[in-house]
PDB file of C-alpha atoms in Angstrom:
ATOM      1  CA  MET V 205     -25.216  22.927 -11.959  1.00  0.00           C
ATOM      2  CA  ARG V 206     -22.017  21.923 -12.008  1.00  0.00           C
ATOM      3  CA  THR V 207     -20.787  18.026 -11.722  1.00  0.00           C
ATOM      4  CA  ARG V 208     -16.971  17.401 -12.647  1.00  0.00           C
ATOM      5  CA  PHE V 209     -13.925  18.086  -9.949  1.00  0.00           C
ATOM      6  CA  PRO V 210     -11.929  20.658 -11.779  1.00  0.00           C
ATOM      7  CA  ALA V 211     -14.655  23.098 -10.778  1.00  0.00           C
ATOM      8  CA  LEU V 212     -13.474  21.981  -7.165  1.00  0.00           C
ATOM      9  CA  LEU V 213     -10.371  22.062  -7.627  1.00  0.00           C
ATOM     10  CA  ALA V 214     -10.082  25.283  -9.343  1.00  0.00           C
ATOM     11  CA  ALA V 215     -12.419  27.210  -6.444  1.00  0.00           C
ATOM     12  CA  THR V 216      -9.739  25.725  -3.602  1.00  0.00           C
ATOM     13  CA  ALA V 217      -6.834  27.048  -5.803  1.00  0.00           C
ATOM     14  CA  MET V 218      -8.543  29.963  -5.122  1.00  0.00           C
ATOM     15  CA  THR V 219      -9.226  30.455  -1.703  1.00  0.00           C
ATOM     16  CA  ALA V 220      -5.146  28.993  -1.274  1.00  0.00           C
ATOM     17  CA  LEU V 221      -4.161  32.365  -3.202  1.00  0.00           C
ATOM     18  CA  LEU V 222      -5.989  34.219  -1.056  1.00  0.00           C
ATOM     19  CA  ALA V 223      -4.854  33.002   2.281  1.00  0.00           C
ATOM     20  CA  ALA V 224      -1.963  33.057   0.631  1.00  0.00           C
ATOM     21  CA  CYS V 225      -1.742  37.268  -0.567  1.00  0.00           C
ATOM     22  CA  GLY V 226      -3.723  37.696   3.273  1.00  0.00           C
ATOM     23  CA  GLY V 227      -7.360  37.763   2.415  1.00  0.00           C
ATOM     24  CA  GLY V 228      -8.472  41.303   2.797  1.00  0.00           C
ATOM     25  CA  GLU V 229     -11.265  42.070   1.482  1.00  0.00           C
ATOM     26  CA  ALA V 230     -11.045  40.162  -1.657  1.00  0.00           C
ATOM     27  CA  GLU V 231     -11.265  36.347   0.428  1.00  0.00           C
ATOM     28  CA  LEU V 232     -13.749  34.459  -0.573  1.00  0.00           C
ATOM     29  CA  SER V 233     -16.788  33.690   1.788  1.00  0.00           C
ATOM     30  CA  GLY V 234     -18.706  30.538   1.756  1.00  0.00           C
ATOM     31  CA  ALA V 235     -22.488  32.090   0.618  1.00  0.00           C
ATOM     32  CA  ASP V 236     -19.630  32.796  -2.360  1.00  0.00           C
ATOM     33  CA  GLU V 237     -19.316  29.946  -3.187  1.00  0.00           C
ATOM     34  CA  PRO V 238     -21.510  26.393  -3.919  1.00  0.00           C
ATOM     35  CA  LEU V 239     -22.657  25.100  -1.483  1.00  0.00           C
ATOM     36  CA  ARG V 240     -20.776  20.722  -2.655  1.00  0.00           C
ATOM     37  CA  VAL V 241     -23.167  17.865  -1.766  1.00  0.00           C
ATOM     38  CA  GLY V 242     -22.314  14.321  -2.545  1.00  0.00           C
ATOM     39  CA  ALA V 243     -25.122  12.429  -3.090  1.00  0.00           C
ATOM     40  CA  SER V 244     -25.858   8.524  -4.434  1.00  0.00           C
ATOM     41  CA  PRO V 245     -28.045   9.278  -8.339  1.00  0.00           C
ATOM     42  CA  VAL V 246     -30.979   8.074  -7.246  1.00  0.00           C
ATOM     43  CA  PRO V 247     -32.337   9.319  -5.698  1.00  0.00           C
ATOM     44  CA  HIS V 248     -30.815  11.976  -3.315  1.00  0.00           C
ATOM     45  CA  ALA V 249     -29.668  13.226  -7.108  1.00  0.00           C
ATOM     46  CA  GLU V 250     -32.406  13.574  -8.464  1.00  0.00           C
ATOM     47  CA  ILE V 251     -34.056  15.313  -5.648  1.00  0.00           C
ATOM     48  CA  LEU V 252     -30.270  17.452  -5.796  1.00  0.00           C
ATOM     49  CA  ARG V 253     -30.934  18.004  -9.230  1.00  0.00           C
ATOM     50  CA  TYR V 254     -35.032  19.018  -9.047  1.00  0.00           C
ATOM     51  CA  ILE V 255     -34.096  21.185  -6.005  1.00  0.00           C
ATOM     52  CA  ASP V 256     -31.135  22.758  -9.083  1.00  0.00           C
ATOM     53  CA  GLU V 257     -33.325  22.889 -11.514  1.00  0.00           C
ATOM     54  CA  ASN V 258     -36.559  24.622  -9.721  1.00  0.00           C
ATOM     55  CA  LEU V 259     -35.856  26.232  -6.674  1.00  0.00           C
ATOM     56  CA  ALA V 260     -32.600  26.927  -5.971  1.00  0.00           C
ATOM     57  CA  GLU V 261     -32.512  29.995  -7.873  1.00  0.00           C
ATOM     58  CA  ASP V 262     -34.719  32.306  -6.795  1.00  0.00           C
ATOM     59  CA  ALA V 263     -33.508  30.780  -3.162  1.00  0.00           C
ATOM     60  CA  GLY V 264     -30.287  32.505  -3.722  1.00  0.00           C
ATOM     61  CA  LEU V 265     -28.824  29.371  -3.702  1.00  0.00           C
ATOM     62  CA  ASP V 266     -25.707  27.762  -6.109  1.00  0.00           C
ATOM     63  CA  LEU V 267     -25.495  24.075  -6.007  1.00  0.00           C
ATOM     64  CA  GLU V 268     -22.592  21.678  -6.778  1.00  0.00           C
ATOM     65  CA  ILE V 269     -23.865  17.962  -7.337  1.00  0.00           C
ATOM     66  CA  VAL V 270     -20.916  15.518  -7.272  1.00  0.00           C
ATOM     67  CA  GLU V 271     -22.657  11.842  -7.845  1.00  0.00           C
ATOM     68  CA  PHE V 272     -20.967   8.623  -5.929  1.00  0.00           C
ATOM     69  CA  THR V 273     -21.768   5.007  -6.746  1.00  0.00           C
ATOM     70  CA  ASP V 274     -20.614   3.664  -3.240  1.00  0.00           C
ATOM     71  CA  TYR V 275     -21.631   4.144  -0.100  1.00  0.00           C
ATOM     72  CA  ILE V 276     -17.881   4.797   1.613  1.00  0.00           C
ATOM     73  CA  GLN V 277     -16.528   8.208  -0.333  1.00  0.00           C
ATOM     74  CA  PRO V 278     -19.121  10.391  -0.181  1.00  0.00           C
ATOM     75  CA  ASN V 279     -17.928  10.172   3.863  1.00  0.00           C
ATOM     76  CA  VAL V 280     -13.984  10.314   2.653  1.00  0.00           C
ATOM     77  CA  ALA V 281     -15.288  13.343   0.704  1.00  0.00           C
ATOM     78  CA  LEU V 282     -17.284  15.108   3.018  1.00  0.00           C
ATOM     79  CA  ASP V 283     -13.829  14.840   6.115  1.00  0.00           C
ATOM     80  CA  ASP V 284     -11.183  15.748   3.545  1.00  0.00           C
ATOM     81  CA  GLY V 285     -13.304  18.318   2.500  1.00  0.00           C
ATOM     82  CA  SER V 286     -14.334  17.640  -0.823  1.00  0.00           C
ATOM     83  CA  LEU V 287     -17.533  18.477  -0.144  1.00  0.00           C
ATOM     84  CA  ASP V 288     -19.504  20.848   2.134  1.00  0.00           C
ATOM     85  CA  ALA V 289     -22.275  17.927   2.724  1.00  0.00           C
ATOM     86  CA  ASN V 290     -23.472  14.739   2.174  1.00  0.00           C
ATOM     87  CA  TYR V 291     -26.827  12.480   0.978  1.00  0.00           C
ATOM     88  CA  PHE V 292     -27.005   9.168   1.222  1.00  0.00           C
ATOM     89  CA  GLN V 293     -27.270   8.061   4.626  1.00  0.00           C
ATOM     90  CA  THR V 294     -29.278   7.389   7.483  1.00  0.00           C
ATOM     91  CA  ILE V 295     -29.063   7.760  11.329  1.00  0.00           C
ATOM     92  CA  PRO V 296     -27.720   3.972  11.264  1.00  0.00           C
ATOM     93  CA  TYR V 297     -24.454   3.904   9.131  1.00  0.00           C
ATOM     94  CA  LEU V 298     -23.769   7.255  10.320  1.00  0.00           C
ATOM     95  CA  GLU V 299     -23.306   5.920  13.478  1.00  0.00           C
ATOM     96  CA  GLU V 300     -21.224   2.667  12.489  1.00  0.00           C
ATOM     97  CA  GLN V 301     -19.030   5.175   9.955  1.00  0.00           C
ATOM     98  CA  GLU V 302     -17.438   7.778  12.288  1.00  0.00           C
ATOM     99  CA  SER V 303     -17.046   4.975  15.514  1.00  0.00           C
ATOM    100  CA  SER V 304     -15.535   2.763  12.834  1.00  0.00           C
ATOM    101  CA  ALA V 305     -13.237   5.926  11.042  1.00  0.00           C
ATOM    102  CA  GLY V 306     -13.070   8.714  13.492  1.00  0.00           C
ATOM    103  CA  TYR V 307     -15.598  10.621  11.502  1.00  0.00           C
ATOM    104  CA  ASP V 308     -17.003  13.597  13.178  1.00  0.00           C
ATOM    105  CA  PHE V 309     -19.687  14.923  11.501  1.00  0.00           C
ATOM    106  CA  GLN V 310     -23.555  16.267  12.498  1.00  0.00           C
ATOM    107  CA  ALA V 311     -27.250  14.555  10.804  1.00  0.00           C
ATOM    108  CA  LEU V 312     -29.753  17.438   9.836  1.00  0.00           C
ATOM    109  CA  ASP V 313     -33.050  16.420   9.894  1.00  0.00           C
ATOM    110  CA  PRO V 314     -34.715  13.567   7.982  1.00  0.00           C
ATOM    111  CA  VAL V 315     -35.540  13.584   4.184  1.00  0.00           C
ATOM    112  CA  HIS V 316     -37.171  10.425   2.787  1.00  0.00           C
ATOM    113  CA  ILE V 317     -37.200   6.489   3.145  1.00  0.00           C
ATOM    114  CA  GLU V 318     -36.089   4.220   1.189  1.00  0.00           C
ATOM    115  CA  PRO V 319     -37.552   0.853   2.321  1.00  0.00           C
ATOM    116  CA  LEU V 320     -35.453  -2.670   1.757  1.00  0.00           C
ATOM    117  CA  GLY V 321     -37.087  -5.444  -0.566  1.00  0.00           C
ATOM    118  CA  ILE V 322     -36.146  -8.782  -1.068  1.00  0.00           C
ATOM    119  CA  TYR V 323     -36.675  -9.632  -4.229  1.00  0.00           C
ATOM    120  CA  SER V 324     -36.270 -12.405  -6.926  1.00  0.00           C
ATOM    121  CA  SER V 325     -35.697 -13.473 -10.529  1.00  0.00           C
ATOM    122  CA  SER V 326     -37.490 -16.995 -10.486  1.00  0.00           C
ATOM    123  CA  LEU V 327     -40.315 -16.764  -7.517  1.00  0.00           C
ATOM    124  CA  THR V 328     -43.401 -14.833  -6.885  1.00  0.00           C
ATOM    125  CA  ASP V 329     -43.907 -15.880  -3.765  1.00  0.00           C
ATOM    126  CA  LEU V 330     -42.251 -16.150  -0.319  1.00  0.00           C
ATOM    127  CA  ALA V 331     -42.834 -19.584   0.051  1.00  0.00           C
ATOM    128  CA  GLU V 332     -41.442 -20.790  -2.938  1.00  0.00           C
ATOM    129  CA  LEU V 333     -38.311 -20.298  -1.317  1.00  0.00           C
ATOM    130  CA  ALA V 334     -36.795 -23.834  -0.763  1.00  0.00           C
ATOM    131  CA  ASP V 335     -34.688 -25.618   1.517  1.00  0.00           C
ATOM    132  CA  GLY V 336     -31.300 -25.036   0.693  1.00  0.00           C
ATOM    133  CA  ALA V 337     -31.915 -21.357  -1.153  1.00  0.00           C
ATOM    134  CA  THR V 338     -29.423 -18.671  -1.332  1.00  0.00           C
ATOM    135  CA  VAL V 339     -29.514 -15.527  -0.014  1.00  0.00           C
ATOM    136  CA  ALA V 340     -27.088 -11.855  -0.971  1.00  0.00           C
ATOM    137  CA  ILE V 341     -28.049  -9.290   1.045  1.00  0.00           C
ATOM    138  CA  PRO V 342     -25.596  -5.865   1.763  1.00  0.00           C
ATOM    139  CA  ASN V 343     -22.429  -6.241   3.291  1.00  0.00           C
ATOM    140  CA  ASP V 344     -21.760  -3.454   4.755  1.00  0.00           C
ATOM    141  CA  PRO V 345     -22.889  -3.633   8.979  1.00  0.00           C
ATOM    142  CA  THR V 346     -25.873  -1.488   8.406  1.00  0.00           C
ATOM    143  CA  ASN V 347     -28.085  -2.853   5.521  1.00  0.00           C
ATOM    144  CA  ALA V 348     -27.381  -5.796   6.642  1.00  0.00           C
ATOM    145  CA  ALA V 349     -28.460  -5.704   9.515  1.00  0.00           C
ATOM    146  CA  ARG V 350     -31.575  -4.473   7.971  1.00  0.00           C
ATOM    147  CA  ALA V 351     -31.951  -7.905   5.707  1.00  0.00           C
ATOM    148  CA  LEU V 352     -31.395  -9.757   8.877  1.00  0.00           C
ATOM    149  CA  ARG V 353     -33.843  -7.804  10.716  1.00  0.00           C
ATOM    150  CA  LEU V 354     -35.835  -7.837   7.161  1.00  0.00           C
ATOM    151  CA  LEU V 355     -35.429 -11.914   7.190  1.00  0.00           C
ATOM    152  CA  GLU V 356     -36.905 -12.150   9.984  1.00  0.00           C
ATOM    153  CA  ALA V 357     -40.074 -10.229   9.990  1.00  0.00           C
ATOM    154  CA  ASN V 358     -41.114 -12.988   6.466  1.00  0.00           C
ATOM    155  CA  ASP V 359     -40.382 -15.768   9.021  1.00  0.00           C
ATOM    156  CA  LEU V 360     -37.200 -17.064   6.870  1.00  0.00           C
ATOM    157  CA  ILE V 361     -34.705 -16.580  10.111  1.00  0.00           C
ATOM    158  CA  THR V 362     -34.501 -15.522  13.781  1.00  0.00           C
ATOM    159  CA  LEU V 363     -32.423 -13.617  15.599  1.00  0.00           C
ATOM    160  CA  ALA V 364     -30.460 -13.832  19.107  1.00  0.00           C
ATOM    161  CA  ASP V 365     -31.612 -10.170  20.813  1.00  0.00           C
ATOM    162  CA  THR V 366     -28.683  -7.993  20.595  1.00  0.00           C
ATOM    163  CA  GLY V 367     -29.530  -5.717  22.083  1.00  0.00           C
ATOM    164  CA  ASP V 368     -28.829  -1.591  20.749  1.00  0.00           C
ATOM    165  CA  ALA V 369     -26.324  -3.948  18.458  1.00  0.00           C
ATOM    166  CA  ALA V 370     -27.003  -4.554  15.259  1.00  0.00           C
ATOM    167  CA  PRO V 371     -27.358  -8.288  14.281  1.00  0.00           C
ATOM    168  CA  THR V 372     -24.966 -10.455  12.134  1.00  0.00           C
ATOM    169  CA  SER V 373     -25.538 -13.423  10.475  1.00  0.00           C
ATOM    170  CA  LEU V 374     -23.921 -14.647  13.635  1.00  0.00           C
ATOM    171  CA  ASP V 375     -26.627 -13.809  15.406  1.00  0.00           C
ATOM    172  CA  ILE V 376     -29.126 -16.367  13.438  1.00  0.00           C
ATOM    173  CA  GLU V 377     -30.245 -18.921  16.200  1.00  0.00           C
ATOM    174  CA  GLY V 378     -33.141 -20.713  13.825  1.00  0.00           C
ATOM    175  CA  ASN V 379     -32.605 -21.418  10.788  1.00  0.00           C
ATOM    176  CA  PRO V 380     -35.354 -23.501   9.290  1.00  0.00           C
ATOM    177  CA  LYS V 381     -34.806 -23.310   5.476  1.00  0.00           C
ATOM    178  CA  ASN V 382     -31.425 -23.893   5.742  1.00  0.00           C
ATOM    179  CA  LEU V 383     -30.776 -20.636   4.062  1.00  0.00           C
ATOM    180  CA  GLU V 384     -26.867 -19.728   2.274  1.00  0.00           C
ATOM    181  CA  ILE V 385     -26.460 -16.065   3.403  1.00  0.00           C
ATOM    182  CA  SER V 386     -23.730 -14.393   1.494  1.00  0.00           C
ATOM    183  CA  GLU V 387     -22.654 -10.575   1.574  1.00  0.00           C
ATOM    184  CA  VAL V 388     -22.526  -8.367  -1.140  1.00  0.00           C
ATOM    185  CA  GLU V 389     -21.011  -4.939  -1.841  1.00  0.00           C
ATOM    186  CA  ALA V 390     -24.827  -3.171  -1.107  1.00  0.00           C
ATOM    187  CA  ALA V 391     -24.754  -1.418  -4.770  1.00  0.00           C
ATOM    188  CA  GLN V 392     -23.415  -4.937  -6.274  1.00  0.00           C
ATOM    189  CA  VAL V 393     -26.296  -6.661  -4.780  1.00  0.00           C
ATOM    190  CA  PRO V 394     -29.009  -6.464  -7.676  1.00  0.00           C
ATOM    191  CA  ARG V 395     -26.758  -8.121 -10.416  1.00  0.00           C
ATOM    192  CA  SER V 396     -25.938 -11.361  -7.856  1.00  0.00           C
ATOM    193  CA  LEU V 397     -30.491 -12.160  -8.870  1.00  0.00           C
ATOM    194  CA  ALA V 398     -30.072 -14.189 -11.706  1.00  0.00           C
ATOM    195  CA  ASP V 399     -27.182 -16.290  -9.517  1.00  0.00           C
ATOM    196  CA  VAL V 400     -29.092 -16.384  -5.912  1.00  0.00           C
ATOM    197  CA  ASP V 401     -32.939 -17.397  -5.042  1.00  0.00           C
ATOM    198  CA  ILE V 402     -33.758 -13.510  -3.616  1.00  0.00           C
ATOM    199  CA  ALA V 403     -31.823 -11.037  -2.604  1.00  0.00           C
ATOM    200  CA  VAL V 404     -32.268  -7.991  -0.111  1.00  0.00           C
ATOM    201  CA  ILE V 405     -31.968  -5.135  -2.175  1.00  0.00           C
ATOM    202  CA  ASN V 406     -31.983  -1.175  -1.320  1.00  0.00           C
ATOM    203  CA  GLY V 407     -34.675   0.892  -2.026  1.00  0.00           C
ATOM    204  CA  ASN V 408     -32.389   3.167  -4.159  1.00  0.00           C
ATOM    205  CA  TYR V 409     -30.118   0.499  -6.475  1.00  0.00           C
ATOM    206  CA  ALA V 410     -33.127  -1.983  -6.864  1.00  0.00           C
ATOM    207  CA  ILE V 411     -34.440   1.983  -8.769  1.00  0.00           C
ATOM    208  CA  GLU V 412     -30.967   2.448 -10.581  1.00  0.00           C
ATOM    209  CA  ALA V 413     -32.103  -1.553 -11.884  1.00  0.00           C
ATOM    210  CA  ASP V 414     -34.769  -0.651 -13.104  1.00  0.00           C
ATOM    211  CA  LEU V 415     -37.026  -2.393 -10.128  1.00  0.00           C
ATOM    212  CA  VAL V 416     -40.682  -1.304  -9.008  1.00  0.00           C
ATOM    213  CA  PRO V 417     -40.330  -1.616  -5.045  1.00  0.00           C
ATOM    214  CA  ALA V 418     -44.587  -1.685  -4.484  1.00  0.00           C
ATOM    215  CA  GLU V 419     -44.960  -4.555  -7.771  1.00  0.00           C
ATOM    216  CA  ASP V 420     -41.840  -6.510  -7.709  1.00  0.00           C
ATOM    217  CA  ALA V 421     -40.750  -6.902  -3.559  1.00  0.00           C
ATOM    218  CA  LEU V 422     -41.705  -9.817  -2.649  1.00  0.00           C
ATOM    219  CA  ALA V 423     -41.516  -7.520   1.354  1.00  0.00           C
ATOM    220  CA  LEU V 424     -41.196  -5.123   1.973  1.00  0.00           C
ATOM    221  CA  GLU V 425     -39.430  -3.078   5.306  1.00  0.00           C
ATOM    222  CA  GLU V 426     -42.586  -1.312   6.914  1.00  0.00           C
ATOM    223  CA  ALA V 427     -42.380   2.747   6.648  1.00  0.00           C
ATOM    224  CA  GLU V 428     -44.292   3.618   9.939  1.00  0.00           C
ATOM    225  CA  GLY V 429     -41.543   3.613  12.229  1.00  0.00           C
ATOM    226  CA  ASN V 430     -38.251   2.819  10.039  1.00  0.00           C
ATOM    227  CA  PRO V 431     -35.315   4.500  12.178  1.00  0.00           C
ATOM    228  CA  ASN V 432     -33.591   4.828   8.845  1.00  0.00           C
ATOM    229  CA  ALA V 433     -34.443   7.638   6.619  1.00  0.00           C
ATOM    230  CA  ASN V 434     -32.342   9.357   4.695  1.00  0.00           C
ATOM    231  CA  LEU V 435     -30.571  12.972   5.584  1.00  0.00           C
ATOM    232  CA  LEU V 436     -28.514  15.325   4.740  1.00  0.00           C
ATOM    233  CA  VAL V 437     -24.639  15.224   6.154  1.00  0.00           C
ATOM    234  CA  VAL V 438     -22.756  18.397   7.346  1.00  0.00           C
ATOM    235  CA  ARG V 439     -19.317  18.217   9.542  1.00  0.00           C
ATOM    236  CA  THR V 440     -20.263  19.149  13.136  1.00  0.00           C
ATOM    237  CA  GLY V 441     -20.017  23.296  13.107  1.00  0.00           C
ATOM    238  CA  ASP V 442     -20.975  23.177   9.828  1.00  0.00           C
ATOM    239  CA  GLU V 443     -24.504  23.072  10.166  1.00  0.00           C
ATOM    240  CA  GLY V 444     -25.269  26.591  10.426  1.00  0.00           C
ATOM    241  CA  ASP V 445     -23.721  27.450   7.387  1.00  0.00           C
ATOM    242  CA  GLU V 446     -26.694  29.712   5.608  1.00  0.00           C
ATOM    243  CA  ARG V 447     -25.902  27.375   2.615  1.00  0.00           C
ATOM    244  CA  ILE V 448     -26.386  24.588   4.443  1.00  0.00           C
ATOM    245  CA  GLN V 449     -29.597  26.016   5.849  1.00  0.00           C
ATOM    246  CA  GLN V 450     -30.832  27.043   2.729  1.00  0.00           C
ATOM    247  CA  LEU V 451     -30.774  23.640   1.222  1.00  0.00           C
ATOM    248  CA  GLU V 452     -32.071  22.203   4.757  1.00  0.00           C
ATOM    249  CA  GLU V 453     -35.555  24.035   3.639  1.00  0.00           C
ATOM    250  CA  LEU V 454     -35.676  23.060  -0.123  1.00  0.00           C
ATOM    251  CA  LEU V 455     -35.058  19.519   1.182  1.00  0.00           C
ATOM    252  CA  HIS V 456     -37.714  19.868   3.022  1.00  0.00           C
ATOM    253  CA  SER V 457     -40.427  21.762   0.915  1.00  0.00           C
ATOM    254  CA  ASP V 458     -44.320  20.772   0.258  1.00  0.00           C
ATOM    255  CA  GLU V 459     -42.284  21.273  -3.687  1.00  0.00           C
ATOM    256  CA  VAL V 460     -40.511  18.316  -3.162  1.00  0.00           C
ATOM    257  CA  ARG V 461     -42.055  16.276  -0.958  1.00  0.00           C
ATOM    258  CA  GLN V 462     -44.421  16.803  -3.906  1.00  0.00           C
ATOM    259  CA  PHE V 463     -42.349  15.793  -6.592  1.00  0.00           C
ATOM    260  CA  ILE V 464     -40.843  12.676  -4.583  1.00  0.00           C
ATOM    261  CA  GLU V 465     -44.682  11.706  -3.807  1.00  0.00           C
ATOM    262  CA  ASP V 466     -44.712  11.562  -7.928  1.00  0.00           C
ATOM    263  CA  THR V 467     -41.397  10.916  -9.107  1.00  0.00           C
ATOM    264  CA  TYR V 468     -41.402   7.459  -6.797  1.00  0.00           C
ATOM    265  CA  GLU V 469     -44.781   6.373  -6.330  1.00  0.00           C
ATOM    266  CA  GLY V 470     -44.197   4.195  -2.651  1.00  0.00           C
ATOM    267  CA  ALA V 471     -40.638   3.095  -3.722  1.00  0.00           C
ATOM    268  CA  VAL V 472     -39.751   6.225  -1.713  1.00  0.00           C
ATOM    269  CA  LEU V 473     -41.573   7.512   0.603  1.00  0.00           C
ATOM    270  CA  ALA V 474     -41.191  11.571   2.122  1.00  0.00           C
ATOM    271  CA  ALA V 475     -40.092  11.958   6.248  1.00  0.00           C
ATOM    272  CA  PHE V 476     -41.391  14.740   6.804  1.00  0.00           C
TER     273      PHE V 476
END
């Protein structure tokens, strides 16, 4: 497995050189190149590394995993061709990104769900939450909406009916505890735990912060019927790439399901 950009730049330069020389029989085909996949470190890159180390060789797949610690750059890199696919996002997040940035991407089949959770470094029960308590939630529209719905599901706020539109903090109609809600970049929310009373944290960032969602969360999203499964995303038209199809098959294999169950013990749930 290669995770450094020099290999990516070299492959790009070679492709350009061959094109300039007229291609011909020496021209590289996509099947001859590594599949470059961008992923969040946990659990996405870990799942891809499991595939790379245990399943990819027998399938004839050469994986190159590029890790990203934010939710913006993986789509930028996919759009500009630096990546062949990315694996970090959900359908609602993808739809918001396509709408705001104009991407033309194709989502493939759901792989796993990471339930959002409410965490605290000072409380052991949401019933202990005081009037005027401070709350940190992710600041991107999709995860902010998920966080607000989780707060509502636990009777901390009530939201206006926004139909198909994602609710925002402006849609809070009832706030009986006068909660002070602040929006923080998703990767930074775990670091805010010491400064707020409760925080709503994405599953992958909770794991990275050594939190065990099944044990440490005061409340978790329900998995059943959850539309926020994580999946592989490619540029529209690339879904027929043989390498993409190989990775899709491996991502939905019994071996990967078992790896998810054994490794994450409920913090990550297979969605297939």
